[in-house]
Amino acid sequence: QVQLVESGGGLVQPGGSLRLSCAASGSIANFNAMAWYRQAPEKQREWVATITRTGRTNYADSVMGRFTISRDNAKNTVYLQMNRLKAEDTAVYFCNAVGTGIQYWGQGTQVTISS
């Protein structure tokens, strides 16, 4: 069993930046991929970004060029650097770890973009 704990959320003005962290209780190097998802009020959870075990990254079109996912295996932590934030980025952001036949989710961290 692996626990994922997100942090770094908060309230920021449009155009601002935040860096989310996802700290795992075990080694993230064992997972096939680590990802970030988000869920806005009254909307379904949507995929944001993925980083594979080999470091390959993929992004949703809505965040491409603004968000960067990275990982630090030594710290068992995955990051999501979010720049040029927009009101529509407001959501609860969840960390996801994908193994072989299993996956884990964190509890989420709230990100609110508002002036």
XYZ file of N, CA and C in Angstrom:
345
model
N 0.839 -1.187 0.000
C 0.000 0.000 0.000
C 0.884 1.250 0.000
N 0.621 2.138 -0.910
C 1.369 3.390 -1.012
C 0.424 4.549 -0.759
N 0.854 5.481 0.040
C 0.065 6.688 0.267
C 0.664 7.847 -0.494
N -0.218 8.633 -1.085
C 0.183 9.824 -1.825
C -0.396 11.047 -1.127
N 0.444 12.037 -0.876
C -0.006 13.244 -0.193
C 0.346 14.458 -1.042
N -0.690 15.145 -1.496
C -0.492 16.349 -2.290
C -0.374 17.573 -1.388
N 0.352 18.561 -1.871
C 0.473 19.831 -1.166
C 0.807 20.921 -2.172
N 0.702 22.162 -1.715
C 1.073 23.282 -2.569
C -0.083 24.046 -3.165
N -1.285 23.572 -2.947
C -2.433 24.285 -3.471
C -2.677 25.579 -2.725
N -3.591 26.380 -3.272
C -3.918 27.643 -2.624
C -4.673 28.560 -3.541
N -4.748 29.815 -3.130
C -5.444 30.853 -3.887
C -4.403 31.732 -4.573
N -4.560 31.914 -5.863
C -3.618 32.735 -6.620
C -4.389 33.525 -7.664
N -3.869 34.684 -8.016
C -4.518 35.511 -9.021
C -4.273 34.964 -10.425
N -5.154 35.289 -11.346
C -4.929 34.889 -12.742
C -3.577 35.375 -13.227
N -2.895 34.509 -13.955
C -1.557 34.829 -14.434
C -0.456 34.399 -13.498
N -0.824 33.986 -12.302
C 0.163 33.583 -11.305
C 0.632 32.155 -11.485
N 1.431 31.715 -10.520
C 2.026 30.372 -10.574
C 1.866 29.650 -9.242
N 1.845 28.345 -9.336
C 1.862 27.481 -8.153
C 2.668 26.232 -8.503
N 3.270 25.631 -7.491
C 3.908 24.337 -7.679
C 3.294 23.340 -6.712
N 2.686 22.325 -7.274
C 2.116 21.251 -6.463
C 3.151 20.153 -6.265
N 3.083 19.519 -5.115
C 3.947 18.386 -4.815
C 3.101 17.181 -4.449
N 3.604 16.019 -4.783
C 2.949 14.763 -4.417
C 4.020 13.868 -3.803
N 3.930 13.694 -2.515
C 4.912 12.887 -1.802
C 4.362 11.484 -1.583
N 5.142 10.495 -1.988
C 4.723 9.101 -1.856
C 5.394 8.458 -0.645
N 4.674 7.529 -0.025
C 5.218 6.842 1.148
C 6.199 5.749 0.760
N 6.195 5.389 -0.530
C 7.119 4.390 -1.026
C 7.829 4.881 -2.267
N 8.614 4.015 -2.862
C 9.395 4.395 -4.029
C 8.519 4.608 -5.255
N 8.616 5.790 -5.847
C 7.856 6.048 -7.068
C 8.545 5.465 -8.289
N 9.791 5.073 -8.137
C 10.521 4.490 -9.267
C 9.911 3.160 -9.701
N 9.130 2.544 -8.833
C 8.517 1.255 -9.156
C 7.259 1.396 -10.001
N 6.748 2.590 -10.100
C 5.505 2.782 -10.845
C 5.777 3.016 -12.322
N 4.851 2.554 -13.145
C 4.982 2.754 -14.587
C 4.865 4.227 -14.946
N 4.004 4.921 -14.199
C 3.798 6.338 -14.475
C 3.215 7.023 -13.253
N 3.452 8.307 -13.195
C 2.836 9.175 -12.198
C 2.073 10.250 -12.962
N 0.924 10.628 -12.424
C 0.093 11.584 -13.158
C -0.603 12.545 -12.209
N -1.064 13.627 -12.805
C -1.919 14.583 -12.106
C -3.265 14.633 -12.826
N -4.315 14.672 -12.033
C -5.669 14.867 -12.508
C -6.262 16.052 -11.752
N -7.387 16.549 -12.245
C -8.076 17.604 -11.529
C -9.579 17.442 -11.693
N -10.290 17.990 -10.723
C -11.748 17.936 -10.767
C -12.299 19.276 -10.317
N -12.945 19.938 -11.260
C -13.584 21.213 -10.978
C -14.983 20.959 -10.431
N -15.565 21.940 -9.745
C -16.909 21.762 -9.202
C -17.915 21.353 -10.274
N -18.668 20.328 -9.969
C -19.743 19.836 -10.843
C -19.214 19.314 -12.182
N -17.958 18.954 -12.236
C -17.395 18.381 -13.450
C -16.710 17.068 -13.132
N -16.500 16.268 -14.158
C -15.816 15.003 -13.974
C -14.321 15.227 -13.814
N -13.682 14.285 -13.146
C -12.236 14.348 -12.999
C -11.595 14.231 -14.379
N -10.603 15.071 -14.638
C -9.946 15.044 -15.937
C -8.435 14.914 -15.766
N -7.836 14.251 -16.728
C -6.395 14.059 -16.737
C -5.701 15.376 -17.086
N -4.562 15.625 -16.416
C -3.808 16.858 -16.654
C -2.447 16.555 -17.282
N -1.691 15.660 -16.649
C -0.337 15.406 -17.137
C 0.151 14.067 -16.599
N 1.083 13.477 -17.335
C 1.693 12.203 -16.954
C 3.188 12.262 -17.173
N 3.921 11.593 -16.278
C 5.344 11.372 -16.492
C 5.604 9.882 -16.288
N 6.243 9.263 -17.260
C 6.479 7.832 -17.189
C 7.737 7.523 -16.386
N 7.957 6.244 -16.195
C 9.147 5.802 -15.464
C 10.421 6.273 -16.161
N 10.355 6.367 -17.490
C 11.527 6.787 -18.264
C 11.638 8.300 -18.406
N 10.654 9.015 -17.852
C 10.713 10.466 -17.891
C 9.964 11.118 -19.038
N 9.292 10.311 -19.836
C 8.508 10.900 -20.921
C 7.277 11.582 -20.332
N 6.944 12.737 -20.863
C 5.816 13.506 -20.349
C 4.743 13.715 -21.409
N 3.522 13.830 -20.943
C 2.384 14.140 -21.810
C 1.463 15.084 -21.052
N 0.792 15.956 -21.809
C -0.056 16.964 -21.201
C -1.392 17.070 -21.922
N -2.409 17.430 -21.156
C -3.688 17.766 -21.758
C -3.517 19.047 -22.571
N -4.279 19.165 -23.634
C -4.168 20.348 -24.488
C -4.405 21.631 -23.704
N -5.283 21.559 -22.717
C -5.661 22.763 -21.973
C -4.526 23.314 -21.111
N -3.504 22.509 -20.838
C -2.406 22.974 -19.979
C -1.068 22.970 -20.698
N -1.036 22.473 -21.918
C 0.203 22.389 -22.686
C 0.875 23.764 -22.769
N 2.152 23.790 -22.459
C 2.901 25.037 -22.529
C 2.827 25.886 -21.269
N 1.943 25.526 -20.363
C 1.799 26.276 -19.099
C 2.198 25.449 -17.889
N 1.935 24.158 -17.938
C 2.216 23.255 -16.822
C 3.401 22.358 -17.163
N 4.166 21.999 -16.126
C 5.279 21.082 -16.292
C 5.258 20.051 -15.174
N 5.260 18.792 -15.560
C 5.312 17.712 -14.586
C 6.752 17.209 -14.499
N 7.175 16.901 -13.284
C 8.528 16.391 -13.089
C 8.526 15.436 -11.905
N 9.626 14.714 -11.766
C 9.713 13.761 -10.677
C 11.110 13.758 -10.077
N 11.178 13.487 -8.798
C 12.444 13.333 -8.100
C 12.381 11.982 -7.395
N 12.956 10.988 -8.028
C 12.866 9.631 -7.469
C 13.554 9.533 -6.105
N 14.593 10.307 -5.910
C 15.309 10.249 -4.636
C 14.433 10.730 -3.482
N 13.536 11.656 -3.788
C 12.634 12.191 -2.768
C 11.251 11.557 -2.838
N 11.062 10.639 -3.778
C 9.748 9.999 -3.969
C 8.645 11.031 -4.117
N 8.923 12.020 -4.912
C 7.999 13.145 -5.058
C 7.822 13.500 -6.526
N 6.600 13.827 -6.868
C 6.261 14.306 -8.200
C 5.750 15.736 -8.056
N 6.091 16.551 -9.027
C 5.725 17.962 -8.974
C 4.872 18.347 -10.185
N 4.092 19.383 -10.009
C 3.380 19.995 -11.119
C 3.575 21.494 -11.005
N 4.424 22.024 -11.873
C 4.633 23.467 -11.925
C 3.573 24.063 -12.829
N 2.801 24.989 -12.288
C 1.691 25.571 -13.030
C 1.929 27.064 -13.188
N 2.057 27.502 -14.433
C 2.289 28.913 -14.737
C 1.134 29.484 -15.536
N 1.073 30.791 -15.575
C 0.028 31.500 -16.338
C -1.341 30.912 -16.034
N -1.640 30.808 -14.770
C -2.881 30.177 -14.334
C -4.096 30.989 -14.743
N -5.163 30.249 -15.036
C -6.409 30.835 -15.476
C -7.526 30.442 -14.510
N -8.613 31.173 -14.560
C -9.753 30.858 -13.694
C -10.238 29.428 -13.921
N -10.168 28.979 -15.168
C -10.639 27.627 -15.481
C -9.722 26.528 -14.976
N -8.576 26.899 -14.412
C -7.702 25.908 -13.777
C -8.138 25.603 -12.352
N -9.121 26.347 -11.858
C -9.617 26.111 -10.510
C -10.177 24.708 -10.387
N -9.671 23.958 -9.423
C -10.086 22.565 -9.250
C -9.354 21.968 -8.056
N -9.786 20.786 -7.681
C -8.999 19.978 -6.764
C -8.065 19.124 -7.615
N -6.781 19.170 -7.295
C -5.773 18.450 -8.062
C -5.366 17.183 -7.308
N -5.378 16.073 -8.038
C -5.087 14.763 -7.457
C -3.840 14.157 -8.088
N -3.063 13.515 -7.263
C -1.907 12.762 -7.719
C -2.317 11.309 -7.920
N -1.747 10.693 -8.946
C -2.090 9.310 -9.294
C -0.823 8.534 -9.601
N -0.713 7.342 -9.035
C 0.423 6.462 -9.305
C -0.094 5.192 -9.969
N 0.486 4.857 -11.100
C 0.021 3.716 -11.882
C 1.078 2.613 -11.885
N 0.679 1.476 -11.318
C 1.551 0.320 -11.351
C 1.017 -0.709 -12.326
N 1.433 -1.939 -12.184
C 0.930 -3.018 -13.029
C -0.291 -3.612 -12.342
N -1.454 -3.282 -12.876
C -2.690 -3.794 -12.312
C -3.150 -3.128 -11.042
N -2.540 -1.994 -10.725
C -2.922 -1.301 -9.507
C -2.623 0.182 -9.676
N -3.390 1.000 -8.994
C -3.092 2.419 -8.982
C -3.525 3.014 -7.652
N -2.908 4.132 -7.329
C -3.181 4.813 -6.081
C -3.534 6.269 -6.360
N -4.330 6.830 -5.442
C -4.742 8.222 -5.542
C -4.452 8.941 -4.228
N -4.131 10.200 -4.361
C -4.028 11.035 -3.182
C -5.386 11.634 -2.850
N -5.412 12.432 -1.778
C -6.662 13.042 -1.321
C -6.955 14.354 -2.036
N -5.975 14.905 -2.686
C -6.202 16.124 -3.456
C -5.790 17.387 -2.728
N -5.522 18.420 -3.509
C -5.214 19.736 -2.971
C -5.968 20.774 -3.801
N -6.570 21.728 -3.117
C -7.419 22.713 -3.788
C -6.574 23.820 -4.405
N -6.861 24.100 -5.652
C -6.243 25.225 -6.360
C -7.363 26.159 -6.802
N -7.285 27.414 -6.386
C -8.302 28.394 -6.733
C -7.644 29.589 -7.399
N -8.109 29.892 -8.577
C -7.585 31.037 -9.325
C -8.666 32.115 -9.339
N -8.371 33.220 -8.688
C -9.363 34.278 -8.574
C -8.681 35.597 -8.262
N -9.258 36.662 -8.799
C -8.741 37.995 -8.485
C -9.493 38.591 -7.299
